[in-house]
Amino acid sequence: MDLVKAYCPYCHKEHSKDDPIFINPEEKTAICPNCLNEFKTKQGIKLFDTYISLLLHDAYYTLEKINDYEMAYRKFADILEIDESCCAAREGRIIALIYLSTMEFPQIQNAQIMFEKDLVQYLKNRPAKLVPFIRRVNETLNVYDSMLLHKLSNQGLFYTIDGLRFYMSQIVDIIKFKISILQYLERISTRAKDNSGVVELVGQVTNECNKLNGFLSMSEHYSPSGDTYNVISINHETGEALITRAVSAFDTSKDVGRYGTNSYFTKQKKPKNKNEIFHSRSSLYSFMNSLVSLGWLSLVLAFLSFVNTFLVIFFTDISYLPYIFGPLTIVLFILGLIMLLVHRNKFHQYYKEDK
């Protein structure tokens, strides 16, 4: 029987969390090599699992809500340093890597290499979670495609020669990634007893590949200004494309060369946020932080309104003021509690528990 990682209930606080002990899960008790105390095996394993779950909770919150993708990637990597069998951390690390893609340094190829290596760990430790893992990675690729297209369109880069070339190169990388996914799904479908979910996912990924290949097969692209971009050739291995531009007769702009003045791909220095495909910090997270301040402010105002109600009753002759401050106290109190509870729940926070 393979040994598993655990923490000693007596001395785990005195030692680094990065240095767990190894015990036999089949034994009822184990002896800590550090303090030599005997403890229940299940208790030690539970301590380790709880600690990993807390780290996952924090890492996924950093990824999904704070949107600090670099920090999330580091947190997932740190979890794998402690527990290399933690498949949820491997999934989060791949997603964070894709989200780290920029216009200058896309990470799809690196994510594919990491994905193929992580599949081995999934087959070894969590074979039942392999298909959900593949589905989530495929969904992330679709999100990357839509975000990249949105980025290029918003900045007026899609209908430029270099914009189209860059987008096509990324489409090629996405197709290669999806083909790799299909190859693994076909292997799984032959071994799985109930392969209905696998077959459905194969059909979905196949349709997505066909749509992307359909875009690459288009020989002409028309811009809103009337320009025509002709795709002379495209290398489906490297993603390199040869594109020419036929300027519309009604186009009076000077952007007729390969590097236009409105193109991202000039050598002009761009702000960091212009380079990101995914925003590094969401407005939702800022809004959630503001809820804390608003919630406590509402509770303070509710308390002051409550105090003021009694002062009005005992020290003034104005009879209608209690009818104003009384309901106001209740409304502010309820509003403050709601804001704090919403922040606590973190807007249906995505919580991944691997164990």
PDB file of N, CA and C in Angstrom, residues 27-62:
ATOM      1  N   GLU A  27      -3.296   1.402   8.439  1.00  0.00           N
ATOM      2  CA  GLU A  27      -3.122   1.274   9.886  1.00  0.00           C
ATOM      3  C   GLU A  27      -4.087   2.211  10.605  1.00  0.00           C
ATOM      4  N   LYS A  28      -4.543   1.799  11.792  1.00  0.00           N
ATOM      5  CA  LYS A  28      -5.444   2.623  12.581  1.00  0.00           C
ATOM      6  C   LYS A  28      -4.726   3.793  13.231  1.00  0.00           C
ATOM      7  N   THR A  29      -3.474   3.568  13.626  1.00  0.00           N
ATOM      8  CA  THR A  29      -2.696   4.631  14.264  1.00  0.00           C
ATOM      9  C   THR A  29      -1.339   4.750  13.582  1.00  0.00           C
ATOM     10  N   ALA A  30      -0.708   5.888  13.808  1.00  0.00           N
ATOM     11  CA  ALA A  30       0.629   6.137  13.275  1.00  0.00           C
ATOM     12  C   ALA A  30       1.437   6.905  14.319  1.00  0.00           C
ATOM     13  N   ILE A  31       2.726   6.868  14.169  1.00  0.00           N
ATOM     14  CA  ILE A  31       3.625   7.562  15.098  1.00  0.00           C
ATOM     15  C   ILE A  31       4.326   8.684  14.355  1.00  0.00           C
ATOM     16  N   CYS A  32       4.270   9.868  14.916  1.00  0.00           N
ATOM     17  CA  CYS A  32       4.906  11.027  14.291  1.00  0.00           C
ATOM     18  C   CYS A  32       6.425  10.910  14.426  1.00  0.00           C
ATOM     19  N   PRO A  33       7.158  11.041  13.318  1.00  0.00           N
ATOM     20  CA  PRO A  33       8.625  10.957  13.402  1.00  0.00           C
ATOM     21  C   PRO A  33       9.268  12.168  14.057  1.00  0.00           C
ATOM     22  N   ASN A  34       8.498  13.244  14.223  1.00  0.00           N
ATOM     23  CA  ASN A  34       9.049  14.467  14.822  1.00  0.00           C
ATOM     24  C   ASN A  34       8.894  14.500  16.339  1.00  0.00           C
ATOM     25  N   CYS A  35       7.646  14.297  16.821  1.00  0.00           N
ATOM     26  CA  CYS A  35       7.406  14.361  18.267  1.00  0.00           C
ATOM     27  C   CYS A  35       7.221  13.000  18.897  1.00  0.00           C
ATOM     28  N   LEU A  36       7.167  11.929  18.067  1.00  0.00           N
ATOM     29  CA  LEU A  36       7.044  10.540  18.518  1.00  0.00           C
ATOM     30  C   LEU A  36       5.720  10.252  19.222  1.00  0.00           C
ATOM     31  N   ASN A  37       4.734  11.106  19.032  1.00  0.00           N
ATOM     32  CA  ASN A  37       3.404  10.858  19.598  1.00  0.00           C
ATOM     33  C   ASN A  37       2.593   9.984  18.650  1.00  0.00           C
ATOM     34  N   GLU A  38       1.748   9.167  19.240  1.00  0.00           N
ATOM     35  CA  GLU A  38       0.877   8.311  18.454  1.00  0.00           C
ATOM     36  C   GLU A  38      -0.451   9.024  18.213  1.00  0.00           C
ATOM     37  N   PHE A  39      -0.972   8.929  17.000  1.00  0.00           N
ATOM     38  CA  PHE A  39      -2.233   9.587  16.657  1.00  0.00           C
ATOM     39  C   PHE A  39      -3.011   8.700  15.692  1.00  0.00           C
ATOM     40  N   LYS A  40      -4.312   9.001  15.583  1.00  0.00           N
ATOM     41  CA  LYS A  40      -5.167   8.246  14.683  1.00  0.00           C
ATOM     42  C   LYS A  40      -4.849   8.608  13.232  1.00  0.00           C
ATOM     43  N   THR A  41      -4.777   7.582  12.408  1.00  0.00           N
ATOM     44  CA  THR A  41      -4.414   7.787  11.005  1.00  0.00           C
ATOM     45  C   THR A  41      -5.411   8.700  10.290  1.00  0.00           C
ATOM     46  N   LYS A  42      -6.696   8.455  10.505  1.00  0.00           N
ATOM     47  CA  LYS A  42      -7.719   9.267   9.833  1.00  0.00           C
ATOM     48  C   LYS A  42      -7.632  10.727  10.238  1.00  0.00           C
ATOM     49  N   GLN A  43      -7.292  10.976  11.489  1.00  0.00           N
ATOM     50  CA  GLN A  43      -7.188  12.353  11.960  1.00  0.00           C
ATOM     51  C   GLN A  43      -6.047  13.087  11.267  1.00  0.00           C
ATOM     52  N   GLY A  44      -4.896  12.420  11.139  1.00  0.00           N
ATOM     53  CA  GLY A  44      -3.750  13.038  10.469  1.00  0.00           C
ATOM     54  C   GLY A  44      -4.015  13.311   9.000  1.00  0.00           C
ATOM     55  N   ILE A  45      -4.686  12.346   8.319  1.00  0.00           N
ATOM     56  CA  ILE A  45      -5.014  12.537   6.898  1.00  0.00           C
ATOM     57  C   ILE A  45      -6.021  13.663   6.726  1.00  0.00           C
ATOM     58  N   LYS A  46      -6.983  13.737   7.629  1.00  0.00           N
ATOM     59  CA  LYS A  46      -8.000  14.783   7.547  1.00  0.00           C
ATOM     60  C   LYS A  46      -7.388  16.170   7.718  1.00  0.00           C
ATOM     61  N   LEU A  47      -6.415  16.297   8.605  1.00  0.00           N
ATOM     62  CA  LEU A  47      -5.738  17.584   8.792  1.00  0.00           C
ATOM     63  C   LEU A  47      -5.055  18.024   7.501  1.00  0.00           C
ATOM     64  N   PHE A  48      -4.402  17.088   6.838  1.00  0.00           N
ATOM     65  CA  PHE A  48      -3.709  17.410   5.586  1.00  0.00           C
ATOM     66  C   PHE A  48      -4.712  17.779   4.499  1.00  0.00           C
ATOM     67  N   ASP A  49      -5.802  16.981   4.375  1.00  0.00           N
ATOM     68  CA  ASP A  49      -6.813  17.264   3.352  1.00  0.00           C
ATOM     69  C   ASP A  49      -7.474  18.619   3.577  1.00  0.00           C
ATOM     70  N   THR A  50      -7.735  18.956   4.839  1.00  0.00           N
ATOM     71  CA  THR A  50      -8.364  20.242   5.158  1.00  0.00           C
ATOM     72  C   THR A  50      -7.458  21.402   4.774  1.00  0.00           C
ATOM     73  N   TYR A  51      -6.170  21.252   5.042  1.00  0.00           N
ATOM     74  CA  TYR A  51      -5.223  22.311   4.698  1.00  0.00           C
ATOM     75  C   TYR A  51      -5.152  22.512   3.184  1.00  0.00           C
ATOM     76  N   ILE A  52      -5.112  21.426   2.414  1.00  0.00           N
ATOM     77  CA  ILE A  52      -5.082  21.529   0.954  1.00  0.00           C
ATOM     78  C   ILE A  52      -6.372  22.161   0.432  1.00  0.00           C
ATOM     79  N   SER A  53      -7.504  21.807   1.043  1.00  0.00           N
ATOM     80  CA  SER A  53      -8.783  22.384   0.619  1.00  0.00           C
ATOM     81  C   SER A  53      -8.813  23.882   0.855  1.00  0.00           C
ATOM     82  N   LEU A  54      -8.249  24.334   1.972  1.00  0.00           N
ATOM     83  CA  LEU A  54      -8.189  25.772   2.248  1.00  0.00           C
ATOM     84  C   LEU A  54      -7.306  26.495   1.236  1.00  0.00           C
ATOM     85  N   LEU A  55      -6.193  25.868   0.865  1.00  0.00           N
ATOM     86  CA  LEU A  55      -5.317  26.469  -0.148  1.00  0.00           C
ATOM     87  C   LEU A  55      -6.024  26.547  -1.500  1.00  0.00           C
ATOM     88  N   LEU A  56      -6.778  25.499  -1.849  1.00  0.00           N
ATOM     89  CA  LEU A  56      -7.538  25.508  -3.102  1.00  0.00           C
ATOM     90  C   LEU A  56      -8.607  26.588  -3.078  1.00  0.00           C
ATOM     91  N   HIS A  57      -9.267  26.704  -1.956  1.00  0.00           N
ATOM     92  CA  HIS A  57     -10.291  27.735  -1.790  1.00  0.00           C
ATOM     93  C   HIS A  57      -9.705  29.120  -2.077  1.00  0.00           C
ATOM     94  N   ASP A  58      -8.556  29.392  -1.520  1.00  0.00           N
ATOM     95  CA  ASP A  58      -7.914  30.688  -1.694  1.00  0.00           C
ATOM     96  C   ASP A  58      -7.423  30.882  -3.131  1.00  0.00           C
ATOM     97  N   ALA A  59      -6.846  29.828  -3.709  1.00  0.00           N
ATOM     98  CA  ALA A  59      -6.305  29.936  -5.068  1.00  0.00           C
ATOM     99  C   ALA A  59      -7.414  30.161  -6.092  1.00  0.00           C
ATOM    100  N   TYR A  60      -8.520  29.442  -5.971  1.00  0.00           N
ATOM    101  CA  TYR A  60      -9.618  29.614  -6.914  1.00  0.00           C
ATOM    102  C   TYR A  60     -10.311  30.957  -6.726  1.00  0.00           C
ATOM    103  N   TYR A  61     -10.356  31.443  -5.502  1.00  0.00           N
ATOM    104  CA  TYR A  61     -10.918  32.780  -5.279  1.00  0.00           C
ATOM    105  C   TYR A  61     -10.040  33.834  -5.950  1.00  0.00           C
ATOM    106  N   THR A  62      -8.735  33.661  -5.855  1.00  0.00           N
ATOM    107  CA  THR A  62      -7.806  34.578  -6.517  1.00  0.00           C
ATOM    108  C   THR A  62      -7.972  34.526  -8.031  1.00  0.00           C
TER     109      THR A  62
END
